[in-house]
């Protein structure tokens, strides 16, 4: 009887070690090319589409004000520190910077929208929190994919849990392509982000050159 109890304790401890190993912060990274950046027609969401995953975020005040502004063409942006945790929750930070040669009118508008002066620069720093979904065979038309981007760009993500655990919990993308070609998120149409100078992880602007 005593032997059985000791065996049971050993099994429980071993299971605990395996579980903790699966959930240990391994900090593994992967990169993939960004296919498209889109915003929901109601302005509540923005989506980064890549080949393997789709990243869905609630719209932030800083990005919303920038997308809706007249100065958005003068903005450079970068996204970094993307980390995926349990339930495929993803967090990261973004940094917006107004072009140094922006007009005084654009500078004033950016400051009114929440940007701040940082030496000679006018910047906005914020964070995003959303969810990662498996692309699941979702395929954009080439014409739609090439409209906003003139080349491929990479996004780097750190997975704080083991890939096996995250893969088991990854949901299939909530995006769908309608009969008329419209792309929808939760039944809300998406529109392409065009004309905004966005950079991913310090890469050159998406619409530069």
C-alpha atoms as an extended CHARMM CRD file, in Angstrom:
* protein
*
       209  EXT
         1         1  UNK       CA              0.0000000000        0.0000000000        0.0000000000  PROA      1               0.0000000000
         2         2  UNK       CA              2.8000000000        2.3420000000        0.9450000000  PROA      2               0.0000000000
         3         3  UNK       CA              4.4840000000        1.5860000000       -2.3390000000  PROA      3               0.0000000000
         4         4  UNK       CA              1.3520000000        2.5070000000       -4.2770000000  PROA      4               0.0000000000
         5         5  UNK       CA              1.0800000000        5.8070000000       -2.4080000000  PROA      5               0.0000000000
         6         6  UNK       CA              4.6870000000        6.6470000000       -3.1990000000  PROA      6               0.0000000000
         7         7  UNK       CA              4.1110000000        5.7230000000       -6.8520000000  PROA      7               0.0000000000
         8         8  UNK       CA              1.0310000000        7.9620000000       -7.0000000000  PROA      8               0.0000000000
         9         9  UNK       CA              2.9610000000       10.8610000000       -5.4810000000  PROA      9               0.0000000000
        10        10  UNK       CA              5.7450000000       10.3300000000       -8.0260000000  PROA      10              0.0000000000
        11        11  UNK       CA              3.2550000000       10.3380000000      -10.9200000000  PROA      11              0.0000000000
        12        12  UNK       CA              1.6530000000       13.5610000000       -9.6670000000  PROA      12              0.0000000000
        13        13  UNK       CA              5.0380000000       15.2470000000       -9.2810000000  PROA      13              0.0000000000
        14        14  UNK       CA              6.1050000000       14.0870000000      -12.7320000000  PROA      14              0.0000000000
        15        15  UNK       CA              2.8730000000       15.3970000000      -14.2730000000  PROA      15              0.0000000000
        16        16  UNK       CA              3.4680000000       18.7170000000      -12.5580000000  PROA      16              0.0000000000
        17        17  UNK       CA              6.9630000000       18.9080000000      -14.0080000000  PROA      17              0.0000000000
        18        18  UNK       CA              5.6510000000       18.1800000000      -17.5120000000  PROA      18              0.0000000000
        19        19  UNK       CA              2.8930000000       20.7870000000      -17.1630000000  PROA      19              0.0000000000
        20        20  UNK       CA              5.2530000000       23.4330000000      -15.8560000000  PROA      20              0.0000000000
        21        21  UNK       CA              7.5960000000       22.6020000000      -18.7110000000  PROA      21              0.0000000000
        22        22  UNK       CA              4.8450000000       23.1770000000      -21.2600000000  PROA      22              0.0000000000
        23        23  UNK       CA              3.8910000000       26.5140000000      -19.7080000000  PROA      23              0.0000000000
        24        24  UNK       CA              7.4060000000       27.7330000000      -19.0480000000  PROA      24              0.0000000000
        25        25  UNK       CA              8.3150000000       31.0580000000      -20.6440000000  PROA      25              0.0000000000
        26        26  UNK       CA             10.6110000000       29.8330000000      -23.3970000000  PROA      26              0.0000000000
        27        27  UNK       CA             10.7170000000       33.1230000000      -25.2670000000  PROA      27              0.0000000000
        28        28  UNK       CA             10.7020000000       31.4460000000      -28.6750000000  PROA      28              0.0000000000
        29        29  UNK       CA             10.4220000000       33.7930000000      -31.6460000000  PROA      29              0.0000000000
        30        30  UNK       CA              9.1400000000       33.5180000000      -35.1690000000  PROA      30              0.0000000000
        31        31  UNK       CA              8.8340000000       35.9340000000      -38.0640000000  PROA      31              0.0000000000
        32        32  UNK       CA              6.4130000000       36.0690000000      -40.9660000000  PROA      32              0.0000000000
        33        33  UNK       CA              5.6290000000       38.4290000000      -43.8070000000  PROA      33              0.0000000000
        34        34  UNK       CA              2.8120000000       40.9490000000      -43.4330000000  PROA      34              0.0000000000
        35        35  UNK       CA              0.2630000000       40.6390000000      -46.2300000000  PROA      35              0.0000000000
        36        36  UNK       CA             -2.1940000000       43.4040000000      -45.3810000000  PROA      36              0.0000000000
        37        37  UNK       CA             -3.2120000000       45.9680000000      -42.7740000000  PROA      37              0.0000000000
        38        38  UNK       CA             -6.9570000000       46.6300000000      -42.5710000000  PROA      38              0.0000000000
        39        39  UNK       CA             -9.4120000000       48.5940000000      -40.4200000000  PROA      39              0.0000000000
        40        40  UNK       CA            -13.0490000000       47.7280000000      -39.7290000000  PROA      40              0.0000000000
        41        41  UNK       CA            -15.5550000000       50.0840000000      -41.3340000000  PROA      41              0.0000000000
        42        42  UNK       CA            -16.9020000000       51.0240000000      -37.9060000000  PROA      42              0.0000000000
        43        43  UNK       CA            -13.4030000000       51.9880000000      -36.7480000000  PROA      43              0.0000000000
        44        44  UNK       CA            -13.4940000000       49.6060000000      -33.7960000000  PROA      44              0.0000000000
        45        45  UNK       CA            -10.8390000000       47.1170000000      -34.9530000000  PROA      45              0.0000000000
        46        46  UNK       CA             -7.6660000000       46.8950000000      -36.9680000000  PROA      46              0.0000000000
        47        47  UNK       CA             -6.1870000000       43.6990000000      -38.3480000000  PROA      47              0.0000000000
        48        48  UNK       CA             -2.6660000000       42.7550000000      -39.3700000000  PROA      48              0.0000000000
        49        49  UNK       CA             -2.8270000000       39.9390000000      -41.9150000000  PROA      49              0.0000000000
        50        50  UNK       CA              0.1630000000       37.6530000000      -42.3520000000  PROA      50              0.0000000000
        51        51  UNK       CA              0.4900000000       34.3190000000      -44.0770000000  PROA      51              0.0000000000
        52        52  UNK       CA              0.3370000000       32.0780000000      -41.0100000000  PROA      52              0.0000000000
        53        53  UNK       CA             -1.6200000000       34.1940000000      -38.5300000000  PROA      53              0.0000000000
        54        54  UNK       CA             -4.0530000000       37.1100000000      -38.3570000000  PROA      54              0.0000000000
        55        55  UNK       CA             -3.6550000000       39.5890000000      -35.4990000000  PROA      55              0.0000000000
        56        56  UNK       CA             -6.8650000000       41.3370000000      -34.4210000000  PROA      56              0.0000000000
        57        57  UNK       CA             -6.6960000000       44.3800000000      -32.1500000000  PROA      57              0.0000000000
        58        58  UNK       CA             -9.2750000000       46.8070000000      -30.7740000000  PROA      58              0.0000000000
        59        59  UNK       CA             -8.5830000000       50.2160000000      -32.2860000000  PROA      59              0.0000000000
        60        60  UNK       CA             -6.5620000000       52.5430000000      -30.0510000000  PROA      60              0.0000000000
        61        61  UNK       CA             -7.1150000000       56.2720000000      -29.6600000000  PROA      61              0.0000000000
        62        62  UNK       CA             -3.7240000000       57.1120000000      -31.1330000000  PROA      62              0.0000000000
        63        63  UNK       CA             -4.1550000000       54.9750000000      -34.2530000000  PROA      63              0.0000000000
        64        64  UNK       CA             -7.7770000000       56.0150000000      -34.7150000000  PROA      64              0.0000000000
        65        65  UNK       CA             -6.8900000000       59.7180000000      -34.5610000000  PROA      65              0.0000000000
        66        66  UNK       CA             -4.0110000000       59.1420000000      -36.9650000000  PROA      66              0.0000000000
        67        67  UNK       CA             -5.9760000000       57.1410000000      -39.5460000000  PROA      67              0.0000000000
        68        68  UNK       CA             -8.7540000000       59.7640000000      -39.5240000000  PROA      68              0.0000000000
        69        69  UNK       CA             -6.4240000000       62.7690000000      -39.7670000000  PROA      69              0.0000000000
        70        70  UNK       CA             -5.1620000000       64.8250000000      -42.6710000000  PROA      70              0.0000000000
        71        71  UNK       CA             -1.5850000000       64.4230000000      -41.3990000000  PROA      71              0.0000000000
        72        72  UNK       CA             -1.5690000000       60.6030000000      -41.5080000000  PROA      72              0.0000000000
        73        73  UNK       CA              0.5090000000       60.5540000000      -44.6900000000  PROA      73              0.0000000000
        74        74  UNK       CA              3.2560000000       62.3130000000      -42.7360000000  PROA      74              0.0000000000
        75        75  UNK       CA              3.3660000000       59.6900000000      -39.9900000000  PROA      75              0.0000000000
        76        76  UNK       CA              5.9380000000       56.9190000000      -39.6700000000  PROA      76              0.0000000000
        77        77  UNK       CA              5.0710000000       54.0830000000      -37.3150000000  PROA      77              0.0000000000
        78        78  UNK       CA              6.7660000000       51.0200000000      -35.8930000000  PROA      78              0.0000000000
        79        79  UNK       CA              5.4600000000       48.1040000000      -33.8670000000  PROA      79              0.0000000000
        80        80  UNK       CA              7.6070000000       46.1190000000      -31.4420000000  PROA      80              0.0000000000
        81        81  UNK       CA              7.6080000000       43.8350000000      -28.4030000000  PROA      81              0.0000000000
        82        82  UNK       CA              4.8610000000       41.5820000000      -29.7660000000  PROA      82              0.0000000000
        83        83  UNK       CA              4.3400000000       38.7430000000      -27.2910000000  PROA      83              0.0000000000
        84        84  UNK       CA              1.8020000000       35.9120000000      -27.4310000000  PROA      84              0.0000000000
        85        85  UNK       CA              0.6340000000       34.3500000000      -24.1630000000  PROA      85              0.0000000000
        86        86  UNK       CA             -2.1190000000       31.9790000000      -23.0410000000  PROA      86              0.0000000000
        87        87  UNK       CA             -5.2900000000       31.8280000000      -25.1300000000  PROA      87              0.0000000000
        88        88  UNK       CA             -3.2270000000       33.4090000000      -27.9290000000  PROA      88              0.0000000000
        89        89  UNK       CA             -3.5370000000       36.8430000000      -26.3720000000  PROA      89              0.0000000000
        90        90  UNK       CA             -1.0340000000       39.1440000000      -28.0330000000  PROA      90              0.0000000000
        91        91  UNK       CA              0.3600000000       42.4090000000      -26.7160000000  PROA      91              0.0000000000
        92        92  UNK       CA              2.7710000000       44.9090000000      -28.1780000000  PROA      92              0.0000000000
        93        93  UNK       CA              3.7240000000       48.5240000000      -28.4820000000  PROA      93              0.0000000000
        94        94  UNK       CA              3.5650000000       51.0160000000      -31.3110000000  PROA      94              0.0000000000
        95        95  UNK       CA              5.4010000000       54.2660000000      -31.9000000000  PROA      95              0.0000000000
        96        96  UNK       CA              4.1570000000       57.0220000000      -34.2120000000  PROA      96              0.0000000000
        97        97  UNK       CA              6.4200000000       59.8190000000      -35.4010000000  PROA      97              0.0000000000
        98        98  UNK       CA              5.4410000000       62.8410000000      -37.4840000000  PROA      98              0.0000000000
        99        99  UNK       CA              7.7760000000       63.6330000000      -40.3630000000  PROA      99              0.0000000000
       100       100  UNK       CA             10.3480000000       66.3200000000      -39.5610000000  PROA      100             0.0000000000
       101       101  UNK       CA              9.2750000000       68.3490000000      -42.6040000000  PROA      101             0.0000000000
       102       102  UNK       CA              5.5580000000       68.2810000000      -41.7220000000  PROA      102             0.0000000000
       103       103  UNK       CA              3.7940000000       71.6170000000      -42.0240000000  PROA      103             0.0000000000
       104       104  UNK       CA              2.9790000000       73.7130000000      -38.9730000000  PROA      104             0.0000000000
       105       105  UNK       CA             -0.6780000000       72.8960000000      -39.5640000000  PROA      105             0.0000000000
       106       106  UNK       CA              0.0360000000       69.1620000000      -39.4540000000  PROA      106             0.0000000000
       107       107  UNK       CA              2.1940000000       69.5860000000      -36.3700000000  PROA      107             0.0000000000
       108       108  UNK       CA             -0.5680000000       71.4710000000      -34.5810000000  PROA      108             0.0000000000
       109       109  UNK       CA             -3.1350000000       68.8470000000      -35.6130000000  PROA      109             0.0000000000
       110       110  UNK       CA             -0.9230000000       66.0100000000      -34.3430000000  PROA      110             0.0000000000
       111       111  UNK       CA             -0.4150000000       67.7030000000      -30.9920000000  PROA      111             0.0000000000
       112       112  UNK       CA             -4.1680000000       68.2700000000      -30.7160000000  PROA      112             0.0000000000
       113       113  UNK       CA             -4.6800000000       64.5530000000      -31.4590000000  PROA      113             0.0000000000
       114       114  UNK       CA             -2.5610000000       63.5250000000      -28.4810000000  PROA      114             0.0000000000
       115       115  UNK       CA              0.9560000000       63.4950000000      -29.8950000000  PROA      115             0.0000000000
       116       116  UNK       CA              3.6720000000       65.1630000000      -27.8220000000  PROA      116             0.0000000000
       117       117  UNK       CA              6.9160000000       66.9880000000      -28.4610000000  PROA      117             0.0000000000
       118       118  UNK       CA             10.0620000000       64.9740000000      -27.8020000000  PROA      118             0.0000000000
       119       119  UNK       CA             12.9720000000       67.2450000000      -28.5780000000  PROA      119             0.0000000000
       120       120  UNK       CA             12.7040000000       68.0140000000      -32.2800000000  PROA      120             0.0000000000
       121       121  UNK       CA             10.2320000000       65.1910000000      -32.8590000000  PROA      121             0.0000000000
       122       122  UNK       CA              6.4670000000       64.9460000000      -32.4760000000  PROA      122             0.0000000000
       123       123  UNK       CA              5.6130000000       61.4310000000      -31.3350000000  PROA      123             0.0000000000
       124       124  UNK       CA              2.9270000000       59.1690000000      -29.9400000000  PROA      124             0.0000000000
       125       125  UNK       CA              3.6140000000       55.9680000000      -28.0090000000  PROA      125             0.0000000000
       126       126  UNK       CA              0.9170000000       53.4390000000      -27.2380000000  PROA      126             0.0000000000
       127       127  UNK       CA              0.2300000000       49.7730000000      -26.6880000000  PROA      127             0.0000000000
       128       128  UNK       CA             -2.0770000000       47.2150000000      -28.2740000000  PROA      128             0.0000000000
       129       129  UNK       CA             -3.7030000000       44.1190000000      -26.8330000000  PROA      129             0.0000000000
       130       130  UNK       CA             -5.5960000000       41.6480000000      -28.9830000000  PROA      130             0.0000000000
       131       131  UNK       CA             -5.6790000000       38.0480000000      -30.1340000000  PROA      131             0.0000000000
       132       132  UNK       CA             -3.8380000000       35.9200000000      -32.6460000000  PROA      132             0.0000000000
       133       133  UNK       CA             -5.7480000000       33.5890000000      -34.9850000000  PROA      133             0.0000000000
       134       134  UNK       CA             -4.5670000000       30.9060000000      -37.3970000000  PROA      134             0.0000000000
       135       135  UNK       CA             -5.0430000000       32.0410000000      -41.0000000000  PROA      135             0.0000000000
       136       136  UNK       CA             -6.5470000000       28.6090000000      -41.7370000000  PROA      136             0.0000000000
       137       137  UNK       CA             -6.2360000000       28.7130000000      -45.5090000000  PROA      137             0.0000000000
       138       138  UNK       CA             -7.6150000000       32.2630000000      -45.8030000000  PROA      138             0.0000000000
       139       139  UNK       CA             -6.3110000000       33.6120000000      -49.1070000000  PROA      139             0.0000000000
       140       140  UNK       CA             -6.4910000000       37.1880000000      -50.3830000000  PROA      140             0.0000000000
       141       141  UNK       CA             -6.7590000000       38.0260000000      -54.0420000000  PROA      141             0.0000000000
       142       142  UNK       CA             -3.3580000000       39.1150000000      -55.3170000000  PROA      142             0.0000000000
       143       143  UNK       CA             -4.7520000000       42.4990000000      -56.3530000000  PROA      143             0.0000000000
       144       144  UNK       CA             -6.0640000000       43.1260000000      -52.8430000000  PROA      144             0.0000000000
       145       145  UNK       CA             -2.8740000000       41.8890000000      -51.2210000000  PROA      145             0.0000000000
       146       146  UNK       CA             -0.6750000000       44.1440000000      -53.3310000000  PROA      146             0.0000000000
       147       147  UNK       CA             -2.7800000000       47.2790000000      -53.0720000000  PROA      147             0.0000000000
       148       148  UNK       CA             -1.3730000000       48.7210000000      -49.8430000000  PROA      148             0.0000000000
       149       149  UNK       CA              2.0860000000       47.1060000000      -49.8290000000  PROA      149             0.0000000000
       150       150  UNK       CA              4.7470000000       47.3740000000      -52.4760000000  PROA      150             0.0000000000
       151       151  UNK       CA              6.9570000000       44.6720000000      -50.9580000000  PROA      151             0.0000000000
       152       152  UNK       CA              6.9540000000       42.0450000000      -48.2130000000  PROA      152             0.0000000000
       153       153  UNK       CA              7.6630000000       42.9860000000      -44.6160000000  PROA      153             0.0000000000
       154       154  UNK       CA              8.4040000000       40.7860000000      -41.6240000000  PROA      154             0.0000000000
       155       155  UNK       CA              6.8140000000       40.9030000000      -38.1840000000  PROA      155             0.0000000000
       156       156  UNK       CA              8.6020000000       39.2760000000      -35.2450000000  PROA      156             0.0000000000
       157       157  UNK       CA              6.5940000000       37.7090000000      -32.4080000000  PROA      157             0.0000000000
       158       158  UNK       CA              7.7870000000       36.1530000000      -29.1560000000  PROA      158             0.0000000000
       159       159  UNK       CA              5.7740000000       33.1980000000      -27.8330000000  PROA      159             0.0000000000
       160       160  UNK       CA              5.8860000000       33.0930000000      -24.0330000000  PROA      160             0.0000000000
       161       161  UNK       CA              4.4870000000       29.5400000000      -23.9760000000  PROA      161             0.0000000000
       162       162  UNK       CA              5.6420000000       26.4640000000      -25.8190000000  PROA      162             0.0000000000
       163       163  UNK       CA              4.5380000000       26.3260000000      -29.4880000000  PROA      163             0.0000000000
       164       164  UNK       CA              2.7420000000       23.0380000000      -28.8310000000  PROA      164             0.0000000000
       165       165  UNK       CA              0.4760000000       24.5530000000      -26.1710000000  PROA      165             0.0000000000
       166       166  UNK       CA             -0.2440000000       27.6640000000      -28.2300000000  PROA      166             0.0000000000
       167       167  UNK       CA             -0.9400000000       25.7010000000      -31.4060000000  PROA      167             0.0000000000
       168       168  UNK       CA             -3.4760000000       23.5530000000      -29.5750000000  PROA      168             0.0000000000
       169       169  UNK       CA             -5.3820000000       26.6460000000      -28.4890000000  PROA      169             0.0000000000
       170       170  UNK       CA             -5.1810000000       28.7420000000      -31.6570000000  PROA      170             0.0000000000
       171       171  UNK       CA             -8.5930000000       29.5850000000      -33.1030000000  PROA      171             0.0000000000
       172       172  UNK       CA             -9.2540000000       29.8460000000      -36.8250000000  PROA      172             0.0000000000
       173       173  UNK       CA             -9.4270000000       33.3540000000      -38.2320000000  PROA      173             0.0000000000
       174       174  UNK       CA            -12.7370000000       35.2280000000      -37.7930000000  PROA      174             0.0000000000
       175       175  UNK       CA            -12.2370000000       36.8510000000      -41.2110000000  PROA      175             0.0000000000
       176       176  UNK       CA            -14.2740000000       35.7750000000      -44.2160000000  PROA      176             0.0000000000
       177       177  UNK       CA            -14.4740000000       36.7530000000      -47.8820000000  PROA      177             0.0000000000
       178       178  UNK       CA            -18.0000000000       37.4930000000      -49.0910000000  PROA      178             0.0000000000
       179       179  UNK       CA            -19.4100000000       36.7130000000      -52.5260000000  PROA      179             0.0000000000
       180       180  UNK       CA            -18.7240000000       40.2850000000      -53.6800000000  PROA      180             0.0000000000
       181       181  UNK       CA            -15.0770000000       40.0270000000      -52.5460000000  PROA      181             0.0000000000
       182       182  UNK       CA            -15.5380000000       42.1180000000      -49.4040000000  PROA      182             0.0000000000
       183       183  UNK       CA            -13.4960000000       40.9890000000      -46.4010000000  PROA      183             0.0000000000
       184       184  UNK       CA            -15.4020000000       41.0040000000      -43.1250000000  PROA      184             0.0000000000
       185       185  UNK       CA            -14.4720000000       40.6420000000      -39.4590000000  PROA      185             0.0000000000
       186       186  UNK       CA            -17.2950000000       39.5030000000      -37.1610000000  PROA      186             0.0000000000
       187       187  UNK       CA            -19.6290000000       40.4680000000      -40.0720000000  PROA      187             0.0000000000
       188       188  UNK       CA            -18.1030000000       43.9860000000      -40.1270000000  PROA      188             0.0000000000
       189       189  UNK       CA            -16.5570000000       45.0000000000      -43.4820000000  PROA      189             0.0000000000
       190       190  UNK       CA            -12.8440000000       45.7760000000      -43.4980000000  PROA      190             0.0000000000
       191       191  UNK       CA            -11.1160000000       48.5010000000      -45.4910000000  PROA      191             0.0000000000
       192       192  UNK       CA             -7.4770000000       48.5840000000      -46.5370000000  PROA      192             0.0000000000
       193       193  UNK       CA             -5.1290000000       50.9960000000      -44.7930000000  PROA      193             0.0000000000
       194       194  UNK       CA             -3.8150000000       53.0470000000      -47.7100000000  PROA      194             0.0000000000
       195       195  UNK       CA             -1.5860000000       56.1010000000      -47.7110000000  PROA      195             0.0000000000
       196       196  UNK       CA             -0.2690000000       55.6910000000      -44.1750000000  PROA      196             0.0000000000
       197       197  UNK       CA              3.4780000000       55.2670000000      -43.7890000000  PROA      197             0.0000000000
       198       198  UNK       CA              3.6300000000       52.2230000000      -41.5040000000  PROA      198             0.0000000000
       199       199  UNK       CA              6.7730000000       50.3120000000      -40.6210000000  PROA      199             0.0000000000
       200       200  UNK       CA              6.9570000000       46.9710000000      -38.8420000000  PROA      200             0.0000000000
       201       201  UNK       CA              9.6770000000       46.4000000000      -36.2450000000  PROA      201             0.0000000000
       202       202  UNK       CA             11.8340000000       49.2040000000      -37.5750000000  PROA      202             0.0000000000
       203       203  UNK       CA             11.5590000000       48.1270000000      -41.1940000000  PROA      203             0.0000000000
       204       204  UNK       CA             11.2680000000       50.8150000000      -43.9060000000  PROA      204             0.0000000000
       205       205  UNK       CA              7.8440000000       52.4070000000      -44.3580000000  PROA      205             0.0000000000
       206       206  UNK       CA              5.3100000000       50.2180000000      -46.0910000000  PROA      206             0.0000000000
       207       207  UNK       CA              4.4930000000       52.8310000000      -48.6830000000  PROA      207             0.0000000000
       208       208  UNK       CA              7.9100000000       54.4050000000      -49.0740000000  PROA      208             0.0000000000
       209       209  UNK       CA              9.7350000000       54.4610000000      -52.3880000000  PROA      209             0.0000000000
